[in-house]
Short mmCIF file of C-alpha atoms in Angstrom, two decimals:
data_model
loop_
_atom_site.label_atom_id
_atom_site.label_comp_id
_atom_site.label_asym_id
_atom_site.label_seq_id
_atom_site.Cartn_x
_atom_site.Cartn_y
_atom_site.Cartn_z
CA MET A 1 234.44 187.63 71.40
CA PHE A 2 236.40 186.17 74.31
CA LEU A 3 233.12 185.00 75.86
CA ILE A 4 232.29 183.03 72.69
CA LYS A 5 235.81 181.59 72.66
CA LEU A 6 235.39 180.53 76.28
CA GLY A 7 231.98 179.07 75.53
CA MET A 8 233.33 176.99 72.66
CA ARG A 9 236.25 175.69 74.73
CA PRO A 10 234.68 172.27 75.44
CA TRP A 11 234.44 171.70 71.67
CA MET A 12 238.11 172.60 71.23
CA LYS A 13 239.29 170.54 74.17
CA SER A 14 237.18 167.42 73.76
CA THR A 15 235.50 167.45 70.37
CA PHE A 16 234.76 163.73 70.30
CA SER A 17 233.15 163.71 73.76
CA GLN A 18 231.04 166.71 72.85
CA MET A 19 229.87 165.09 69.61
CA LEU A 20 229.09 161.82 71.33
CA THR A 21 227.17 163.66 74.06
CA GLY A 22 225.20 165.58 71.44
CA ILE A 23 224.35 162.41 69.52
CA GLY A 24 223.40 160.61 72.75
CA LEU A 25 221.19 163.50 73.77
CA ALA A 26 219.50 163.53 70.37
CA ALA A 27 218.95 159.76 70.49
CA LEU A 28 217.46 159.99 73.98
CA VAL A 29 215.13 162.84 73.06
CA SER A 30 214.12 161.07 69.83
CA ILE A 31 213.37 157.76 71.56
CA MET A 32 211.31 159.61 74.16
CA GLY A 33 209.48 161.36 71.34
CA VAL A 34 208.73 158.03 69.60
CA ILE A 35 207.37 156.47 72.82
CA TRP A 36 205.30 159.56 73.55
CA GLN A 37 203.89 159.49 70.02
CA LEU A 38 203.19 155.75 70.24
CA ASP A 39 201.26 156.34 73.46
CA ARG A 40 199.28 159.13 71.83
CA LYS A 41 198.46 157.07 68.73
CA LEU A 42 197.60 153.87 70.60
CA GLY A 43 195.17 155.69 72.90
CA PRO A 44 192.39 156.13 70.33
CA VAL A 45 192.97 152.59 68.97
CA VAL A 46 192.53 151.06 72.42
CA ARG A 47 189.50 153.25 73.10
CA LYS A 48 187.96 152.23 69.78
CA LEU A 49 188.60 148.54 70.45
CA ASN A 50 187.12 148.81 73.93
CA ARG A 51 184.10 150.91 73.09
CA GLU A 52 183.20 150.21 69.49
CA GLN A 53 182.42 146.77 68.29
CA THR A 54 180.47 144.81 65.76
CA VAL A 55 178.00 142.28 67.11
CA THR A 56 176.87 139.64 64.66
CA VAL A 57 173.46 138.15 65.44
CA PHE A 58 173.16 134.82 63.64
CA LEU A 59 169.56 134.04 62.86
CA LYS A 60 167.90 130.70 63.58
CA PRO A 61 167.70 128.44 60.51
CA ILE A 62 163.98 128.09 61.08
CA ASP A 63 163.56 131.65 60.03
CA HIS A 64 165.48 131.28 56.81
CA ALA A 65 162.65 130.21 54.64
CA LYS A 66 160.34 132.85 55.99
CA VAL A 67 162.88 135.56 55.60
CA GLU A 68 163.83 134.50 52.12
CA ALA A 69 160.20 134.22 51.22
CA ASN A 70 159.36 137.57 52.57
CA ASN A 71 161.86 140.38 52.29
CA GLU A 72 159.69 142.40 54.63
CA LYS A 73 160.78 140.13 57.43
CA SER A 74 164.35 141.45 57.22
CA PHE A 75 163.08 144.98 57.80
CA GLU A 76 161.03 143.72 60.71
CA ILE A 77 164.08 142.18 62.36
CA VAL A 78 166.15 145.31 61.85
CA ASP A 79 163.34 147.53 63.20
CA GLN A 80 162.81 145.28 66.19
CA ILE A 81 166.50 145.39 67.06
CA ARG A 82 166.59 149.17 66.64
CA ALA A 83 163.52 149.69 68.75
CA GLU A 84 164.23 147.29 71.59
CA ILE A 85 167.91 147.88 72.25
CA GLY A 86 167.73 151.64 71.70
CA ALA A 87 170.13 151.61 68.80
CA LYS A 88 170.04 155.33 68.17
CA ASN A 89 173.70 155.66 67.16
CA LEU A 90 174.18 152.11 66.00
CA ASP A 91 174.46 150.81 62.51
CA VAL A 92 172.17 147.79 62.00
CA LYS A 93 172.47 145.80 58.80
CA PHE A 94 170.73 142.65 57.64
CA THR A 95 172.74 140.22 55.51
CA SER A 96 170.69 137.58 53.71
CA THR A 97 172.06 134.39 52.16
CA ALA A 98 171.98 136.11 48.79
CA ASP A 99 173.87 139.14 50.17
CA PHE A 100 176.38 136.77 51.77
CA LEU A 101 176.90 134.97 48.47
CA ALA A 102 177.29 138.28 46.62
CA GLU A 103 179.92 139.43 49.13
CA THR A 104 181.69 136.09 48.86
CA LYS A 105 181.71 136.39 45.09
CA THR A 106 183.75 139.56 45.30
CA ALA A 107 185.96 138.76 48.27
CA TYR A 108 186.52 135.00 47.85
CA PRO A 109 185.74 133.97 44.22
CA ASP A 110 186.96 130.36 44.66
CA LEU A 111 184.75 129.78 47.67
CA TYR A 112 181.85 131.32 45.82
CA GLN A 113 182.26 128.89 42.92
CA GLU A 114 182.20 125.94 45.33
CA LEU A 115 179.08 127.24 47.06
CA ASP A 116 177.37 127.97 43.79
CA ALA A 117 178.18 124.52 42.50
CA GLY A 118 176.66 122.99 45.65
CA GLY A 119 173.26 124.31 44.69
CA ALA A 120 170.31 125.00 47.03
CA GLU A 121 171.24 122.19 49.39
CA VAL A 122 174.55 123.76 50.33
CA GLN A 123 173.23 127.30 50.22
CA ALA A 124 170.56 126.39 52.76
CA LEU A 125 173.36 125.88 55.27
CA LEU A 126 174.71 129.37 54.76
CA PRO A 127 174.08 131.79 57.60
CA GLU A 128 171.92 134.83 57.63
CA PHE A 129 172.79 137.45 60.13
CA VAL A 130 172.31 140.97 61.38
CA THR A 131 175.35 143.09 62.21
CA VAL A 132 175.08 145.81 64.82
CA SER A 133 178.05 148.22 64.84
CA GLY A 134 179.00 151.09 67.12
CA GLU A 135 179.42 151.69 70.84
CA ILE A 136 177.35 148.87 72.25
CA ARG A 137 176.69 148.57 75.97
CA PRO A 138 176.78 145.12 77.65
CA GLU A 139 173.03 145.28 78.46
CA GLN A 140 172.28 145.85 74.78
CA ILE A 141 174.20 142.67 73.93
CA GLU A 142 172.21 140.80 76.58
CA LYS A 143 169.01 142.07 75.02
CA LEU A 144 170.11 140.85 71.56
CA LYS A 145 170.47 137.36 72.98
CA THR A 146 166.84 137.29 74.06
CA PHE A 147 165.21 137.74 70.65
CA GLU A 148 163.34 134.74 69.34
CA PHE A 149 165.17 134.88 66.00
CA THR A 150 168.64 134.89 67.63
CA GLU A 151 170.56 131.68 67.36
CA SER A 152 173.96 132.92 68.54
CA ILE A 153 175.93 136.08 68.97
CA ASP A 154 179.48 136.88 68.04
CA SER A 155 181.13 140.05 69.42
CA SER A 156 184.18 141.65 67.88
CA ARG A 157 185.16 142.99 71.31
CA GLN A 158 185.56 139.44 72.58
CA LYS A 159 187.41 138.55 69.40
CA PHE A 160 189.87 141.49 69.73
CA LEU A 161 190.07 141.57 73.51
CA HIS A 162 193.64 140.28 73.37
CA ALA A 163 194.61 142.98 70.83
CA ALA A 164 193.19 145.75 73.01
CA GLY A 165 194.96 144.23 76.01
CA ALA A 166 198.23 143.96 74.10
CA PHE A 167 198.05 147.57 72.95
CA GLN A 168 197.20 148.73 76.46
CA ALA A 169 200.14 146.74 77.84
CA LEU A 170 202.34 148.28 75.15
CA ARG A 171 201.23 151.74 76.26
CA TRP A 172 202.10 151.03 79.90
CA ILE A 173 205.45 149.51 79.00
CA GLY A 174 206.10 152.62 76.89
CA ARG A 175 205.18 154.88 79.81
CA PHE A 176 207.47 152.88 82.08
CA PHE A 177 210.32 153.34 79.61
CA LEU A 178 209.44 157.02 79.29
CA VAL A 179 209.82 157.54 83.03
CA GLY A 180 213.12 155.64 82.96
CA LEU A 181 214.37 157.70 80.03
CA LEU A 182 213.28 160.92 81.74
CA LEU A 183 215.31 159.96 84.81
CA THR A 184 218.25 159.07 82.57
CA LEU A 185 217.92 162.42 80.81
CA ALA A 186 217.73 164.27 84.14
CA SER A 187 220.82 162.52 85.49
CA GLY A 188 222.57 163.05 82.15
CA ILE A 189 221.80 166.78 82.25
CA LEU A 190 223.09 166.97 85.82
CA HIS A 191 226.37 165.22 85.03
CA LEU A 192 226.80 167.17 81.80
CA SER A 193 226.21 170.41 83.69
CA ARG A 194 228.80 169.47 86.31
CA ILE A 195 231.39 168.63 83.66
CA LEU A 196 230.68 171.85 81.75
CA GLY A 197 230.67 173.71 85.07
CA TYR A 198 234.16 172.44 85.92
CA PHE A 199 235.26 173.50 82.46
CA HIS A 200 234.29 177.07 83.30
CA VAL A 201 235.19 177.32 87.00
CA GLU A 202 238.53 179.02 86.42
CA SER A 203 237.35 181.40 83.71
CA THR A 204 234.28 182.30 85.79
CA ARG A 205 236.61 183.04 88.69
CA VAL A 206 238.71 185.37 86.51
CA ILE A 207 235.66 187.08 85.00
CA LYS A 208 234.23 187.62 88.49
CA GLN A 209 237.53 188.99 89.81
CA TRP A 210 237.76 191.42 86.92
CA GLY A 211 234.26 192.80 87.42
CA GLY A 212 232.10 190.71 85.08
CA GLY A 213 228.33 191.19 85.35
CA PHE A 214 225.43 188.72 85.59
CA TRP A 215 225.43 187.66 81.93
CA GLN A 216 229.18 187.88 81.46
CA LEU A 217 229.62 185.41 84.33
CA ARG A 218 227.11 183.00 82.83
CA ALA A 219 227.74 183.50 79.12
CA PRO A 220 230.59 180.96 78.61
CA ALA A 221 228.68 178.09 80.23
CA LEU A 222 225.45 179.13 78.50
CA ILE A 223 227.19 179.23 75.12
CA SER A 224 228.68 175.77 75.79
CA GLY A 225 225.24 174.34 76.63
CA LEU A 226 223.52 176.12 73.78
CA SER A 227 226.07 174.97 71.21
CA LEU A 228 225.73 171.39 72.42
CA GLY A 229 221.93 171.76 72.28
CA ALA A 230 222.10 173.18 68.74
CA PHE A 231 224.27 170.26 67.58
CA SER A 232 221.96 167.79 69.27
CA SER A 233 218.96 169.54 67.76
CA LEU A 234 220.36 169.07 64.24
CA ILE A 235 220.89 165.36 64.91
CA THR A 236 217.33 165.09 66.26
CA LEU A 237 216.05 166.79 63.13
CA ALA A 238 217.98 164.34 60.96
CA ILE A 239 216.67 161.35 62.95
CA TRP A 240 213.03 162.46 62.68
CA VAL A 241 213.19 163.48 59.04
CA GLY A 242 215.26 160.47 58.01
CA LEU A 243 213.71 157.72 60.09
CA GLY A 244 210.22 159.05 60.90
CA GLN A 245 208.53 157.50 57.86
CA LYS A 246 210.31 154.15 58.24
CA MET A 247 209.33 154.01 61.88
CA VAL A 248 205.68 154.66 61.04
CA ILE A 249 205.70 151.93 58.39
CA LEU A 250 207.14 149.52 60.96
CA LEU A 251 204.44 150.46 63.46
CA GLN A 252 201.71 150.15 60.87
CA GLY A 253 202.96 146.66 60.12
CA LEU A 254 202.47 145.59 63.75
CA SER A 255 198.71 145.31 63.38
CA PRO A 256 195.90 146.26 60.98
CA PHE A 257 194.51 148.41 63.79
CA LEU A 258 197.58 150.66 63.50
CA LYS A 259 197.26 151.26 59.78
CA ASP A 260 195.91 154.77 60.43
CA ILE A 261 199.05 155.95 62.25
CA GLU A 262 200.42 158.89 60.28
CA VAL A 263 203.93 160.05 59.46
CA PRO A 264 204.98 162.69 62.03
CA GLN A 265 204.06 166.21 61.00
CA SER A 266 206.87 168.69 60.40
CA SER A 267 205.68 170.72 63.40
CA LEU A 268 206.32 167.69 65.63
CA THR A 269 209.81 167.32 64.15
CA VAL A 270 210.47 170.96 64.99
CA VAL A 271 209.17 170.40 68.54
CA MET A 272 211.57 167.48 69.00
CA ALA A 273 214.52 169.53 67.69
CA ALA A 274 213.51 172.39 69.98
CA ALA A 275 213.39 169.94 72.91
CA SER A 276 217.04 169.00 72.25
CA LEU A 277 217.99 172.66 72.07
CA PHE A 278 216.14 173.30 75.32
CA VAL A 279 217.96 170.44 77.06
CA GLY A 280 221.27 172.02 75.96
CA LEU A 281 220.17 175.41 77.27
CA VAL A 282 219.16 173.92 80.63
CA SER A 283 222.55 172.18 80.87
CA GLY A 284 224.27 175.47 80.07
CA TRP A 285 222.34 177.36 82.71
CA LEU A 286 222.94 174.69 85.36
CA SER A 287 226.64 174.52 84.52
CA SER A 288 226.93 178.29 84.91
CA GLN A 289 225.35 177.92 88.36
CA PHE A 290 227.77 175.12 89.26
CA ALA A 291 230.73 177.21 88.09
CA LEU A 292 229.50 180.17 90.14
CA SER A 293 228.68 178.17 93.27
CA ASP A 294 232.15 176.63 93.16
CA ASN A 295 233.55 180.15 93.14
CA LEU A 296 231.31 181.23 96.00
CA ARG A 297 232.60 178.36 98.11
CA ARG A 298 236.14 179.69 97.70
CA ASN A 299 235.36 182.99 99.41
CA MET B 1 240.10 205.71 99.80
CA ILE B 2 241.32 202.40 101.26
CA GLU B 3 240.86 201.68 104.91
CA LEU B 4 241.39 198.49 106.84
CA THR B 5 240.22 198.56 110.46
CA GLY B 6 241.10 195.72 112.82
CA VAL B 7 241.17 193.21 109.98
CA SER B 8 241.87 189.57 110.85
CA LYS B 9 241.84 186.56 108.59
CA GLN B 10 241.70 182.95 109.62
CA TYR B 11 241.26 180.05 107.21
CA PHE B 12 239.20 177.09 108.31
CA GLY B 13 241.16 174.86 110.69
CA GLN B 14 244.26 177.09 110.63
CA ASN B 15 245.86 179.78 112.79
CA ARG B 16 245.14 183.42 112.08
CA VAL B 17 247.21 184.62 109.13
CA LEU B 18 246.35 188.28 109.75
CA GLU B 19 245.87 189.82 113.17
CA GLN B 20 244.22 193.19 113.80
CA VAL B 21 245.57 194.91 110.69
CA HIS B 22 244.99 198.67 110.41
CA LEU B 23 245.92 200.37 107.18
CA SER B 24 244.94 203.55 105.42
CA LEU B 25 245.83 204.54 101.86
CA ASN B 26 244.92 207.59 99.82
CA LYS B 27 244.57 207.98 96.10
CA GLY B 28 247.99 207.87 94.46
CA ASP B 29 249.77 206.16 97.38
CA PHE B 30 252.45 203.57 96.69
CA LEU B 31 252.96 200.91 99.34
CA TYR B 32 255.32 197.97 99.48
CA VAL B 33 254.28 195.08 101.69
CA VAL B 34 257.27 193.05 102.76
CA GLY B 35 257.73 190.14 105.10
CA GLY B 36 258.91 186.58 105.27
CA SER B 37 257.16 183.56 103.86
CA GLY B 38 253.85 182.92 105.58
CA ALA B 39 253.78 186.41 107.08
CA GLY B 40 250.36 187.00 105.53
CA LYS B 41 251.27 189.21 102.53
CA SER B 42 249.22 187.26 99.99
CA SER B 43 246.24 187.06 102.36
CA LEU B 44 246.32 190.83 102.84
CA LEU B 45 246.47 191.41 99.09
CA ARG B 46 243.66 188.95 98.43
CA LEU B 47 241.51 190.94 100.85
CA LEU B 48 242.41 194.21 99.14
CA ALA B 49 241.56 192.68 95.75
CA THR B 50 238.16 191.56 97.15
CA GLU B 51 239.06 187.98 96.34
CA GLU B 52 238.36 187.07 99.94
CA THR B 53 236.52 188.52 102.91
CA PRO B 54 238.00 189.15 106.36
CA THR B 55 237.09 186.99 109.37
CA HIS B 56 236.94 190.11 111.57
CA GLY B 57 237.21 193.83 111.02
CA ALA B 58 236.16 196.12 108.21
CA ILE B 59 237.55 196.99 104.81
CA LYS B 60 236.51 200.16 103.04
CA LEU B 61 237.40 200.51 99.37
CA PHE B 62 236.51 203.63 97.38
CA GLY B 63 233.91 204.54 99.99
CA TYR B 64 232.20 201.14 100.08
CA ASP B 65 232.27 198.86 103.10
CA LEU B 66 233.11 195.47 101.54
CA GLN B 67 231.05 193.38 103.94
CA LYS B 68 227.97 195.52 103.39
CA SER B 69 228.34 196.00 99.65
CA SER B 70 225.82 194.61 97.21
CA ALA B 71 226.89 192.39 94.30
CA ARG B 72 226.58 195.41 91.98
CA GLN B 73 228.80 197.56 94.24
CA LEU B 74 231.36 194.76 94.52
CA ARG B 75 231.40 194.54 90.75
CA SER B 76 232.02 198.29 90.48
CA ILE B 77 234.91 198.02 92.97
CA ARG B 78 236.46 195.11 91.05
CA GLN B 79 236.17 197.04 87.79
CA VAL B 80 238.64 199.65 89.05
CA ILE B 81 241.17 197.23 90.54
CA GLY B 82 244.06 195.72 88.62
CA TYR B 83 245.00 192.55 90.46
CA ILE B 84 248.19 190.58 89.85
CA PRO B 85 247.90 187.47 92.01
CA GLN B 86 250.86 185.26 92.78
CA SER B 87 249.07 182.38 91.05
CA ILE B 88 248.68 184.64 87.96
CA GLN B 89 245.07 183.50 87.22
CA LEU B 90 245.08 183.98 83.47
CA ILE B 91 242.77 182.01 81.23
CA GLY B 92 245.14 179.50 79.70
CA ASP B 93 242.99 178.65 76.68
CA LEU B 94 242.80 182.26 75.52
CA THR B 95 245.55 184.11 73.69
CA VAL B 96 247.59 186.91 75.24
CA ILE B 97 245.56 189.56 73.42
CA ASP B 98 242.26 187.92 74.49
CA ASN B 99 243.33 187.99 78.14
CA LEU B 100 244.16 191.68 77.86
CA GLU B 101 240.90 192.38 76.05
CA LEU B 102 238.99 190.57 78.79
CA SER B 103 240.41 192.88 81.45
CA PHE B 104 239.82 195.93 79.31
CA LYS B 105 236.22 195.09 78.37
CA LEU B 106 235.15 193.93 81.83
CA GLY B 107 236.64 197.10 83.26
CA GLY B 108 233.88 199.09 81.60
CA SER B 109 236.44 201.51 80.13
CA LYS B 110 235.08 204.30 77.98
CA ILE B 111 238.10 204.65 75.69
CA THR B 112 237.70 203.69 72.04
CA GLY B 113 238.78 200.49 70.33
CA THR B 114 241.68 202.26 68.60
CA GLN B 115 242.92 203.70 71.89
CA SER B 116 242.62 200.33 73.61
CA ARG B 117 244.53 198.57 70.82
CA ALA B 118 247.24 201.22 71.09
CA ARG B 119 247.38 200.76 74.87
CA MET B 120 247.58 196.97 74.57
CA GLY B 121 250.24 197.28 71.87
CA GLU B 122 252.33 199.65 74.01
CA LEU B 123 252.18 197.37 77.05
CA MET B 124 253.00 194.23 75.07
CA ASP B 125 255.91 196.08 73.51
CA ARG B 126 257.28 197.25 76.87
CA LEU B 127 256.93 193.80 78.38
CA GLY B 128 258.31 191.86 75.42
CA LEU B 129 255.05 190.20 74.53
CA THR B 130 254.44 191.53 71.00
CA SER B 131 255.61 188.31 69.32
CA LYS B 132 253.39 186.30 71.71
CA ARG B 133 250.28 188.34 70.92
CA ASP B 134 248.30 185.40 69.47
CA THR B 135 249.88 182.65 71.55
CA LEU B 136 247.72 180.75 74.00
CA VAL B 137 248.66 181.67 77.54
CA ASN B 138 249.11 178.03 78.55
CA GLN B 139 251.92 177.81 75.99
CA LEU B 140 253.89 180.64 77.63
CA SER B 141 256.73 180.32 80.13
CA GLY B 142 256.12 181.30 83.78
CA GLY B 143 257.88 184.63 83.32
CA GLU B 144 255.95 185.48 80.16
CA ALA B 145 252.65 184.59 81.83
CA GLN B 146 253.55 186.84 84.76
CA ARG B 147 254.20 189.71 82.36
CA VAL B 148 250.82 189.11 80.72
CA ALA B 149 249.25 189.30 84.19
CA VAL B 150 250.97 192.67 84.75
CA ALA B 151 249.85 193.95 81.34
CA ARG B 152 246.30 192.77 82.08
CA ALA B 153 246.25 194.81 85.29
CA LEU B 154 247.68 197.93 83.67
CA VAL B 155 245.60 197.90 80.48
CA ARG B 156 242.41 199.05 82.17
CA ASN B 157 244.05 202.09 83.83
CA PRO B 158 242.78 201.05 87.26
CA GLU B 159 242.28 203.18 90.34
CA MET B 160 244.34 200.68 92.32
CA ILE B 161 246.85 197.98 91.45
CA VAL B 162 247.31 195.11 93.87
CA ALA B 163 250.38 193.09 92.89
CA ASP B 164 251.58 189.97 94.70
CA GLU B 165 255.25 189.31 93.90
CA PRO B 166 254.88 190.66 90.33
CA THR B 167 258.59 190.40 89.54
CA GLY B 168 259.16 186.98 91.11
CA ALA B 169 259.87 185.16 87.84
CA GLN B 170 261.52 188.02 85.91
CA ASP B 171 265.07 188.81 84.86
CA LEU B 172 266.46 192.28 85.59
CA GLU B 173 265.37 193.79 82.25
CA TYR B 174 261.71 193.00 82.72
CA THR B 175 261.77 193.65 86.47
CA TRP B 176 262.71 197.27 85.81
CA ALA B 177 260.40 197.53 82.82
CA MET B 178 257.56 196.52 85.12
CA MET B 179 258.64 198.88 87.86
CA ASP B 180 258.78 201.73 85.31
CA LEU B 181 255.24 200.95 84.27
CA PHE B 182 254.08 200.83 87.89
CA VAL B 183 255.74 204.14 88.71
CA LYS B 184 254.24 205.71 85.57
CA ALA B 185 250.77 204.48 86.58
CA ASN B 186 251.34 205.81 90.09
CA LEU B 187 252.27 209.22 88.71
CA GLY B 188 248.96 209.11 86.82
CA GLY B 189 247.11 208.76 90.16
CA THR B 190 246.86 204.98 90.49
CA THR B 191 247.26 203.62 94.02
CA LEU B 192 249.72 200.74 94.23
CA VAL B 193 250.11 197.98 96.78
CA ILE B 194 252.95 195.62 95.92
CA ALA B 195 254.02 192.63 97.96
CA THR B 196 257.63 191.73 97.31
CA HIS B 197 260.62 189.82 98.57
CA ASP B 198 262.98 191.83 96.40
CA ARG B 199 264.87 194.27 98.66
CA GLU B 200 266.62 195.76 95.60
CA ILE B 201 263.31 197.05 94.27
CA VAL B 202 262.36 198.55 97.63
CA LYS B 203 265.76 200.17 97.87
CA ARG B 204 265.85 201.63 94.35
CA VAL B 205 262.22 202.72 93.99
CA ARG B 206 261.84 204.23 97.41
CA LYS B 207 258.26 204.33 98.62
CA ARG B 208 256.27 203.75 101.76
CA THR B 209 256.88 200.24 103.12
CA ALA B 210 254.82 198.12 105.46
CA VAL B 211 256.28 195.08 107.14
CA LEU B 212 254.13 192.10 107.96
CA LYS B 213 255.34 189.87 110.77
CA GLN B 214 253.31 186.89 111.93
CA GLY B 215 250.14 188.46 110.59
CA LYS B 216 250.70 191.85 112.22
CA LEU B 217 251.34 194.93 110.12
CA ILE B 218 253.96 197.48 111.07
CA VAL B 219 253.96 200.50 108.76
CA GLU B 220 257.33 202.13 108.49
#
């Protein structure tokens, strides 16, 4: 009982400081968790933007009439692309003027009405194109440019290069912050352990003098650290449960590419709470060592 | 049981406070250590209580050579010593009863909870601490704290009591109450080493006396 009383002494002596330390610890662990999660979630997005793309091959107007006249021609173009660029895992789709108009009708009804009102003259200006989607190598894009029916090529990778770059930069900035926060956490643990250690120097000295064993010597400091960790862990739990969803919605709002980011699973919330508890335990253990080493120096 | 052979103690950057001390005590011995201020009484008692180690020489306690003892053996030695340091060394943020319980539980005593409560109650009663049972030690006066330190040493029924000026802050009533308790413990087989300035105690409770002068021990 007296060991528990000794362990809880920091709470009795400086309740506000202990609470503030616990909240600070929880905030630090939570922010680190958010950055770590952001890095994990952005990884696949950046990979997808860098590897997967949609290449649009706009067909030469000269081919329009032929293609419209003969639907077989569209299959020919698709087959030729498949065969010559080795599009085994690629999705190749032909979009005719009629398909384009049909898609416009659904997506942009006003535009469709204008185009429809313009009659054949306007519709003749509408593009026909083939879209190739998937992981496309640069040499495959070069090959697409060489076809006789190709007028121009538009690559989504080029279009979203800045987005991929921005996300990648965000990841590195996050990692930079993570290292900084880790160092802050390490120095925080060290200072916390020293303060808790000084709290227990005298009692450790008495317990040692009166024949206390390994665990009895360490118990007060360990209980102090563990209680701080438990408090911090509850705050972490509250932060993740209370703010996790809002944070995800904010992240999703950053870009359409991040719309797939999910709300943190409960297991992750538990991991974060456990991390706070662990930090408290480490502080407790270190402070017991500080309290003991201070006693050793006396003799 | 207790043997000091050629023991010297020198603190860093200071003169030797103890010089070639030889002392031998058997179970149940009662020894006063007297001497002027700075004679080395507290240093000698700190060595006997295993709070410090000698610079030279050897100390044997209960068959163990202190310098060669393992941490476990040191712990066993400390469990059978009741130490009353001059600086008292109580845990101020614990109550009187908690401080007594600490000594009792760390002492590895085999007596039951009821017996221990009775023992603690008896000691607190004799030393006028019953009303202070649940008071934090840092709220006690110097004399009261000293009496708690004495009770803490006695509660575990130790093999040896090492007391450094235990009556220094007491009035006559509690001085003799303490001495009665020490004599009673001694009759029960406990070895006692008491450092004191109080010649009245030495005169009235006549026991073996050792005089320390400039770090040298002369046993009378």
